[in-house]
């Protein structure tokens, strides 16, 4: 617990090497007891920290570690979130082909579970499609996102 808070503080201070060192100790502990959830959280924190610092390659590295864990143990909604994050990661790196492949994986996972932010996924797909030269399909995906958002607004008005 305490070590995790110290590592989080190091991240906030952008002392990545120190945070990474402590997180590796924490990770070793969770590996020993077979608990994948906290390991995923540690990797997520590191991926986000490196991304905020502009080191997208290192962020991708941690997302790929998460993928290895969730492919084996993850639930569909966790995998959908992961693939959306991986897609965004590739898009940030200008690799829209791999971004689309990951967004499609996320979309496939959403067929097995309720995805909370399906409209965000459709926006991500639309942007990536546009950037791969398929603007028409990108616009259609954006319109799907808009329809979902419109439906949510209507539903929320009903519940008020």
mmCIF file with all atom_site columns, C-alpha atoms in Angstrom:
data_model
loop_
_atom_site.group_PDB
_atom_site.id
_atom_site.type_symbol
_atom_site.label_atom_id
_atom_site.label_alt_id
_atom_site.label_comp_id
_atom_site.label_asym_id
_atom_site.label_entity_id
_atom_site.label_seq_id
_atom_site.pdbx_PDB_ins_code
_atom_site.Cartn_x
_atom_site.Cartn_y
_atom_site.Cartn_z
_atom_site.occupancy
_atom_site.B_iso_or_equiv
_atom_site.pdbx_formal_charge
_atom_site.auth_seq_id
_atom_site.auth_comp_id
_atom_site.auth_asym_id
_atom_site.auth_atom_id
_atom_site.pdbx_PDB_model_num
ATOM 1   C CA . UNK A 1 1   ? 0.000   0.000   0.000   1.00 0.00 ? 1   UNK A CA 1
ATOM 2   C CA . UNK A 1 2   ? 2.574   2.549   1.118   1.00 0.00 ? 2   UNK A CA 1
ATOM 3   C CA . UNK A 1 3   ? 5.001   1.575   -1.632  1.00 0.00 ? 3   UNK A CA 1
ATOM 4   C CA . UNK A 1 4   ? 2.232   2.043   -4.196  1.00 0.00 ? 4   UNK A CA 1
ATOM 5   C CA . UNK A 1 5   ? 1.491   5.546   -2.938  1.00 0.00 ? 5   UNK A CA 1
ATOM 6   C CA . UNK A 1 6   ? 5.159   6.451   -3.065  1.00 0.00 ? 6   UNK A CA 1
ATOM 7   C CA . UNK A 1 7   ? 5.379   5.103   -6.638  1.00 0.00 ? 7   UNK A CA 1
ATOM 8   C CA . UNK A 1 8   ? 2.280   7.127   -7.582  1.00 0.00 ? 8   UNK A CA 1
ATOM 9   C CA . UNK A 1 9   ? 3.928   10.233  -6.134  1.00 0.00 ? 9   UNK A CA 1
ATOM 10  C CA . UNK A 1 10  ? 7.046   9.578   -8.189  1.00 0.00 ? 10  UNK A CA 1
ATOM 11  C CA . UNK A 1 11  ? 4.851   9.378   -11.283 1.00 0.00 ? 11  UNK A CA 1
ATOM 12  C CA . UNK A 1 12  ? 3.236   12.720  -10.497 1.00 0.00 ? 12  UNK A CA 1
ATOM 13  C CA . UNK A 1 13  ? 6.687   14.219  -10.071 1.00 0.00 ? 13  UNK A CA 1
ATOM 14  C CA . UNK A 1 14  ? 7.700   12.662  -13.441 1.00 0.00 ? 14  UNK A CA 1
ATOM 15  C CA . UNK A 1 15  ? 10.397  10.602  -11.765 1.00 0.00 ? 15  UNK A CA 1
ATOM 16  C CA . UNK A 1 16  ? 9.653   7.642   -13.992 1.00 0.00 ? 16  UNK A CA 1
ATOM 17  C CA . UNK A 1 17  ? 12.719  5.552   -13.183 1.00 0.00 ? 17  UNK A CA 1
ATOM 18  C CA . UNK A 1 18  ? 11.986  5.683   -9.454  1.00 0.00 ? 18  UNK A CA 1
ATOM 19  C CA . UNK A 1 19  ? 8.295   4.926   -9.980  1.00 0.00 ? 19  UNK A CA 1
ATOM 20  C CA . UNK A 1 20  ? 9.102   2.068   -12.321 1.00 0.00 ? 20  UNK A CA 1
ATOM 21  C CA . UNK A 1 21  ? 11.528  0.550   -9.827  1.00 0.00 ? 21  UNK A CA 1
ATOM 22  C CA . UNK A 1 22  ? 8.927   0.536   -7.045  1.00 0.00 ? 22  UNK A CA 1
ATOM 23  C CA . UNK A 1 23  ? 6.185   -0.713  -9.361  1.00 0.00 ? 23  UNK A CA 1
ATOM 24  C CA . UNK A 1 24  ? 8.401   -3.643  -10.379 1.00 0.00 ? 24  UNK A CA 1
ATOM 25  C CA . UNK A 1 25  ? 8.699   -4.641  -6.716  1.00 0.00 ? 25  UNK A CA 1
ATOM 26  C CA . UNK A 1 26  ? 4.923   -4.380  -6.360  1.00 0.00 ? 26  UNK A CA 1
ATOM 27  C CA . UNK A 1 27  ? 4.441   -6.325  -9.594  1.00 0.00 ? 27  UNK A CA 1
ATOM 28  C CA . UNK A 1 28  ? 6.697   -9.144  -8.349  1.00 0.00 ? 28  UNK A CA 1
ATOM 29  C CA . UNK A 1 29  ? 4.530   -9.461  -5.244  1.00 0.00 ? 29  UNK A CA 1
ATOM 30  C CA . UNK A 1 30  ? 1.319   -9.738  -7.265  1.00 0.00 ? 30  UNK A CA 1
ATOM 31  C CA . UNK A 1 31  ? 2.940   -12.234 -9.642  1.00 0.00 ? 31  UNK A CA 1
ATOM 32  C CA . UNK A 1 32  ? 3.793   -14.429 -6.663  1.00 0.00 ? 32  UNK A CA 1
ATOM 33  C CA . UNK A 1 33  ? 0.212   -14.454 -5.385  1.00 0.00 ? 33  UNK A CA 1
ATOM 34  C CA . UNK A 1 34  ? -1.304  -14.737 -8.888  1.00 0.00 ? 34  UNK A CA 1
ATOM 35  C CA . UNK A 1 35  ? -3.399  -11.560 -8.765  1.00 0.00 ? 35  UNK A CA 1
ATOM 36  C CA . UNK A 1 36  ? -3.536  -9.986  -12.216 1.00 0.00 ? 36  UNK A CA 1
ATOM 37  C CA . UNK A 1 37  ? -5.785  -6.995  -11.382 1.00 0.00 ? 37  UNK A CA 1
ATOM 38  C CA . UNK A 1 38  ? -3.220  -4.888  -9.519  1.00 0.00 ? 38  UNK A CA 1
ATOM 39  C CA . UNK A 1 39  ? -0.577  -5.706  -12.152 1.00 0.00 ? 39  UNK A CA 1
ATOM 40  C CA . UNK A 1 40  ? -2.868  -4.323  -14.847 1.00 0.00 ? 40  UNK A CA 1
ATOM 41  C CA . UNK A 1 41  ? -3.419  -1.177  -12.759 1.00 0.00 ? 41  UNK A CA 1
ATOM 42  C CA . UNK A 1 42  ? 0.328   -0.654  -12.340 1.00 0.00 ? 42  UNK A CA 1
ATOM 43  C CA . UNK A 1 43  ? 0.937   -1.075  -16.076 1.00 0.00 ? 43  UNK A CA 1
ATOM 44  C CA . UNK A 1 44  ? -1.952  1.270   -16.869 1.00 0.00 ? 44  UNK A CA 1
ATOM 45  C CA . UNK A 1 45  ? -0.499  3.967   -14.615 1.00 0.00 ? 45  UNK A CA 1
ATOM 46  C CA . UNK A 1 46  ? 2.907   3.609   -16.252 1.00 0.00 ? 46  UNK A CA 1
ATOM 47  C CA . UNK A 1 47  ? 1.457   3.665   -19.778 1.00 0.00 ? 47  UNK A CA 1
ATOM 48  C CA . UNK A 1 48  ? -0.513  6.836   -19.048 1.00 0.00 ? 48  UNK A CA 1
ATOM 49  C CA . UNK A 1 49  ? 2.471   8.519   -17.395 1.00 0.00 ? 49  UNK A CA 1
ATOM 50  C CA . UNK A 1 50  ? 4.767   7.802   -20.316 1.00 0.00 ? 50  UNK A CA 1
ATOM 51  C CA . UNK A 1 51  ? 2.113   8.965   -22.778 1.00 0.00 ? 51  UNK A CA 1
ATOM 52  C CA . UNK A 1 52  ? 1.653   12.239  -20.927 1.00 0.00 ? 52  UNK A CA 1
ATOM 53  C CA . UNK A 1 53  ? 5.397   12.713  -21.179 1.00 0.00 ? 53  UNK A CA 1
ATOM 54  C CA . UNK A 1 54  ? 5.306   12.046  -24.947 1.00 0.00 ? 54  UNK A CA 1
ATOM 55  C CA . UNK A 1 55  ? 7.059   8.673   -24.757 1.00 0.00 ? 55  UNK A CA 1
ATOM 56  C CA . UNK A 1 56  ? 4.444   6.735   -26.746 1.00 0.00 ? 56  UNK A CA 1
ATOM 57  C CA . UNK A 1 57  ? 6.751   3.800   -27.415 1.00 0.00 ? 57  UNK A CA 1
ATOM 58  C CA . UNK A 1 58  ? 7.186   3.144   -23.713 1.00 0.00 ? 58  UNK A CA 1
ATOM 59  C CA . UNK A 1 59  ? 3.433   3.621   -23.213 1.00 0.00 ? 59  UNK A CA 1
ATOM 60  C CA . UNK A 1 60  ? 2.797   1.022   -25.924 1.00 0.00 ? 60  UNK A CA 1
ATOM 61  C CA . UNK A 1 61  ? 5.191   -1.357  -24.164 1.00 0.00 ? 61  UNK A CA 1
ATOM 62  C CA . UNK A 1 62  ? 3.046   -1.273  -21.022 1.00 0.00 ? 62  UNK A CA 1
ATOM 63  C CA . UNK A 1 63  ? -0.198  -1.655  -22.952 1.00 0.00 ? 63  UNK A CA 1
ATOM 64  C CA . UNK A 1 64  ? 1.265   -4.759  -24.590 1.00 0.00 ? 64  UNK A CA 1
ATOM 65  C CA . UNK A 1 65  ? 2.075   -6.145  -21.136 1.00 0.00 ? 65  UNK A CA 1
ATOM 66  C CA . UNK A 1 66  ? -1.570  -5.552  -20.190 1.00 0.00 ? 66  UNK A CA 1
ATOM 67  C CA . UNK A 1 67  ? -2.656  -7.312  -23.375 1.00 0.00 ? 67  UNK A CA 1
ATOM 68  C CA . UNK A 1 68  ? -0.637  -10.392 -22.410 1.00 0.00 ? 68  UNK A CA 1
ATOM 69  C CA . UNK A 1 69  ? -2.401  -10.568 -19.055 1.00 0.00 ? 69  UNK A CA 1
ATOM 70  C CA . UNK A 1 70  ? -5.923  -9.854  -20.291 1.00 0.00 ? 70  UNK A CA 1
ATOM 71  C CA . UNK A 1 71  ? -5.695  -12.264 -23.215 1.00 0.00 ? 71  UNK A CA 1
ATOM 72  C CA . UNK A 1 72  ? -5.248  -14.990 -20.630 1.00 0.00 ? 72  UNK A CA 1
ATOM 73  C CA . UNK A 1 73  ? -7.401  -13.800 -17.726 1.00 0.00 ? 73  UNK A CA 1
ATOM 74  C CA . UNK A 1 74  ? -9.481  -10.817 -18.848 1.00 0.00 ? 74  UNK A CA 1
ATOM 75  C CA . UNK A 1 75  ? -13.204 -10.422 -19.194 1.00 0.00 ? 75  UNK A CA 1
ATOM 76  C CA . UNK A 1 76  ? -14.703 -9.096  -22.463 1.00 0.00 ? 76  UNK A CA 1
ATOM 77  C CA . UNK A 1 77  ? -15.301 -5.568  -21.097 1.00 0.00 ? 77  UNK A CA 1
ATOM 78  C CA . UNK A 1 78  ? -11.677 -5.399  -19.881 1.00 0.00 ? 78  UNK A CA 1
ATOM 79  C CA . UNK A 1 79  ? -10.432 -6.557  -23.275 1.00 0.00 ? 79  UNK A CA 1
ATOM 80  C CA . UNK A 1 80  ? -12.663 -4.020  -25.046 1.00 0.00 ? 80  UNK A CA 1
ATOM 81  C CA . UNK A 1 81  ? -11.151 -1.225  -22.948 1.00 0.00 ? 81  UNK A CA 1
ATOM 82  C CA . UNK A 1 82  ? -7.642  -2.523  -23.570 1.00 0.00 ? 82  UNK A CA 1
ATOM 83  C CA . UNK A 1 83  ? -8.091  -2.729  -27.339 1.00 0.00 ? 83  UNK A CA 1
ATOM 84  C CA . UNK A 1 84  ? -9.575  0.754   -27.450 1.00 0.00 ? 84  UNK A CA 1
ATOM 85  C CA . UNK A 1 85  ? -6.552  2.010   -25.475 1.00 0.00 ? 85  UNK A CA 1
ATOM 86  C CA . UNK A 1 86  ? -4.158  0.123   -27.762 1.00 0.00 ? 86  UNK A CA 1
ATOM 87  C CA . UNK A 1 87  ? -5.911  1.600   -30.768 1.00 0.00 ? 87  UNK A CA 1
ATOM 88  C CA . UNK A 1 88  ? -5.573  5.115   -29.366 1.00 0.00 ? 88  UNK A CA 1
ATOM 89  C CA . UNK A 1 89  ? -1.923  4.390   -28.620 1.00 0.00 ? 89  UNK A CA 1
ATOM 90  C CA . UNK A 1 90  ? -1.233  3.370   -32.205 1.00 0.00 ? 90  UNK A CA 1
ATOM 91  C CA . UNK A 1 91  ? -3.175  6.399   -33.489 1.00 0.00 ? 91  UNK A CA 1
ATOM 92  C CA . UNK A 1 92  ? -1.037  8.701   -31.330 1.00 0.00 ? 92  UNK A CA 1
ATOM 93  C CA . UNK A 1 93  ? 1.981   7.125   -32.972 1.00 0.00 ? 93  UNK A CA 1
ATOM 94  C CA . UNK A 1 94  ? 0.496   7.695   -36.452 1.00 0.00 ? 94  UNK A CA 1
ATOM 95  C CA . UNK A 1 95  ? -0.022  3.962   -37.085 1.00 0.00 ? 95  UNK A CA 1
ATOM 96  C CA . UNK A 1 96  ? -3.678  4.081   -38.131 1.00 0.00 ? 96  UNK A CA 1
ATOM 97  C CA . UNK A 1 97  ? -3.692  0.598   -39.674 1.00 0.00 ? 97  UNK A CA 1
ATOM 98  C CA . UNK A 1 98  ? -2.847  -1.015  -36.315 1.00 0.00 ? 98  UNK A CA 1
ATOM 99  C CA . UNK A 1 99  ? -5.148  1.465   -34.595 1.00 0.00 ? 99  UNK A CA 1
ATOM 100 C CA . UNK A 1 100 ? -8.058  0.246   -36.732 1.00 0.00 ? 100 UNK A CA 1
ATOM 101 C CA . UNK A 1 101 ? -7.206  -3.403  -36.058 1.00 0.00 ? 101 UNK A CA 1
ATOM 102 C CA . UNK A 1 102 ? -7.315  -2.775  -32.303 1.00 0.00 ? 102 UNK A CA 1
ATOM 103 C CA . UNK A 1 103 ? -10.518 -0.721  -32.518 1.00 0.00 ? 103 UNK A CA 1
ATOM 104 C CA . UNK A 1 104 ? -12.080 -3.593  -34.450 1.00 0.00 ? 104 UNK A CA 1
ATOM 105 C CA . UNK A 1 105 ? -10.959 -6.019  -31.718 1.00 0.00 ? 105 UNK A CA 1
ATOM 106 C CA . UNK A 1 106 ? -12.586 -3.725  -29.150 1.00 0.00 ? 106 UNK A CA 1
ATOM 107 C CA . UNK A 1 107 ? -15.766 -3.620  -31.204 1.00 0.00 ? 107 UNK A CA 1
ATOM 108 C CA . UNK A 1 108 ? -15.788 -7.432  -31.416 1.00 0.00 ? 108 UNK A CA 1
ATOM 109 C CA . UNK A 1 109 ? -15.435 -7.699  -27.634 1.00 0.00 ? 109 UNK A CA 1
ATOM 110 C CA . UNK A 1 110 ? -18.415 -5.358  -27.253 1.00 0.00 ? 110 UNK A CA 1
ATOM 111 C CA . UNK A 1 111 ? -20.561 -8.012  -28.898 1.00 0.00 ? 111 UNK A CA 1
ATOM 112 C CA . UNK A 1 112 ? -20.099 -10.158 -25.776 1.00 0.00 ? 112 UNK A CA 1
ATOM 113 C CA . UNK A 1 113 ? -20.636 -7.489  -23.130 1.00 0.00 ? 113 UNK A CA 1
ATOM 114 C CA . UNK A 1 114 ? -22.116 -4.063  -22.542 1.00 0.00 ? 114 UNK A CA 1
ATOM 115 C CA . UNK A 1 115 ? -19.474 -1.499  -23.403 1.00 0.00 ? 115 UNK A CA 1
ATOM 116 C CA . UNK A 1 116 ? -19.801 1.722   -21.483 1.00 0.00 ? 116 UNK A CA 1
ATOM 117 C CA . UNK A 1 117 ? -18.225 4.091   -24.020 1.00 0.00 ? 117 UNK A CA 1
ATOM 118 C CA . UNK A 1 118 ? -19.216 2.538   -27.338 1.00 0.00 ? 118 UNK A CA 1
ATOM 119 C CA . UNK A 1 119 ? -19.729 6.001   -28.823 1.00 0.00 ? 119 UNK A CA 1
ATOM 120 C CA . UNK A 1 120 ? -16.095 6.899   -28.001 1.00 0.00 ? 120 UNK A CA 1
ATOM 121 C CA . UNK A 1 121 ? -14.981 3.740   -29.767 1.00 0.00 ? 121 UNK A CA 1
ATOM 122 C CA . UNK A 1 122 ? -16.999 4.703   -32.860 1.00 0.00 ? 122 UNK A CA 1
ATOM 123 C CA . UNK A 1 123 ? -15.419 8.167   -32.832 1.00 0.00 ? 123 UNK A CA 1
ATOM 124 C CA . UNK A 1 124 ? -11.970 6.582   -32.587 1.00 0.00 ? 124 UNK A CA 1
ATOM 125 C CA . UNK A 1 125 ? -12.813 4.253   -35.491 1.00 0.00 ? 125 UNK A CA 1
ATOM 126 C CA . UNK A 1 126 ? -14.070 7.198   -37.520 1.00 0.00 ? 126 UNK A CA 1
ATOM 127 C CA . UNK A 1 127 ? -10.897 9.210   -36.995 1.00 0.00 ? 127 UNK A CA 1
ATOM 128 C CA . UNK A 1 128 ? -8.658  6.255   -37.835 1.00 0.00 ? 128 UNK A CA 1
ATOM 129 C CA . UNK A 1 129 ? -10.686 5.428   -40.950 1.00 0.00 ? 129 UNK A CA 1
ATOM 130 C CA . UNK A 1 130 ? -10.416 8.997   -42.144 1.00 0.00 ? 130 UNK A CA 1
ATOM 131 C CA . UNK A 1 131 ? -6.658  8.916   -41.574 1.00 0.00 ? 131 UNK A CA 1
ATOM 132 C CA . UNK A 1 132 ? -6.318  5.735   -43.629 1.00 0.00 ? 132 UNK A CA 1
ATOM 133 C CA . UNK A 1 133 ? -8.125  7.370   -46.538 1.00 0.00 ? 133 UNK A CA 1
ATOM 134 C CA . UNK A 1 134 ? -11.562 5.898   -45.939 1.00 0.00 ? 134 UNK A CA 1
ATOM 135 C CA . UNK A 1 135 ? -13.319 9.137   -45.045 1.00 0.00 ? 135 UNK A CA 1
ATOM 136 C CA . UNK A 1 136 ? -16.803 7.950   -46.044 1.00 0.00 ? 136 UNK A CA 1
ATOM 137 C CA . UNK A 1 137 ? -16.691 5.000   -43.637 1.00 0.00 ? 137 UNK A CA 1
ATOM 138 C CA . UNK A 1 138 ? -15.157 7.298   -41.010 1.00 0.00 ? 138 UNK A CA 1
ATOM 139 C CA . UNK A 1 139 ? -18.104 9.668   -41.293 1.00 0.00 ? 139 UNK A CA 1
ATOM 140 C CA . UNK A 1 140 ? -20.526 6.744   -41.024 1.00 0.00 ? 140 UNK A CA 1
ATOM 141 C CA . UNK A 1 141 ? -18.806 5.606   -37.825 1.00 0.00 ? 141 UNK A CA 1
ATOM 142 C CA . UNK A 1 142 ? -19.049 9.151   -36.425 1.00 0.00 ? 142 UNK A CA 1
ATOM 143 C CA . UNK A 1 143 ? -22.742 9.194   -37.280 1.00 0.00 ? 143 UNK A CA 1
ATOM 144 C CA . UNK A 1 144 ? -23.173 5.910   -35.401 1.00 0.00 ? 144 UNK A CA 1
ATOM 145 C CA . UNK A 1 145 ? -21.548 7.573   -32.391 1.00 0.00 ? 145 UNK A CA 1
ATOM 146 C CA . UNK A 1 146 ? -23.888 10.533  -32.741 1.00 0.00 ? 146 UNK A CA 1
ATOM 147 C CA . UNK A 1 147 ? -26.925 8.239   -32.895 1.00 0.00 ? 147 UNK A CA 1
ATOM 148 C CA . UNK A 1 148 ? -25.781 6.477   -29.717 1.00 0.00 ? 148 UNK A CA 1
ATOM 149 C CA . UNK A 1 149 ? -25.298 9.799   -27.934 1.00 0.00 ? 149 UNK A CA 1
ATOM 150 C CA . UNK A 1 150 ? -28.697 11.019  -29.078 1.00 0.00 ? 150 UNK A CA 1
ATOM 151 C CA . UNK A 1 151 ? -30.272 7.835   -27.762 1.00 0.00 ? 151 UNK A CA 1
ATOM 152 C CA . UNK A 1 152 ? -28.565 8.287   -24.388 1.00 0.00 ? 152 UNK A CA 1
ATOM 153 C CA . UNK A 1 153 ? -29.796 11.845  -24.137 1.00 0.00 ? 153 UNK A CA 1
ATOM 154 C CA . UNK A 1 154 ? -33.323 10.709  -24.871 1.00 0.00 ? 154 UNK A CA 1
ATOM 155 C CA . UNK A 1 155 ? -33.063 7.932   -22.327 1.00 0.00 ? 155 UNK A CA 1
ATOM 156 C CA . UNK A 1 156 ? -31.761 10.263  -19.654 1.00 0.00 ? 156 UNK A CA 1
ATOM 157 C CA . UNK A 1 157 ? -34.677 12.643  -20.276 1.00 0.00 ? 157 UNK A CA 1
ATOM 158 C CA . UNK A 1 158 ? -37.095 9.776   -19.719 1.00 0.00 ? 158 UNK A CA 1
ATOM 159 C CA . UNK A 1 159 ? -35.555 8.963   -16.325 1.00 0.00 ? 159 UNK A CA 1
ATOM 160 C CA . UNK A 1 160 ? -35.621 12.555  -15.013 1.00 0.00 ? 160 UNK A CA 1
#
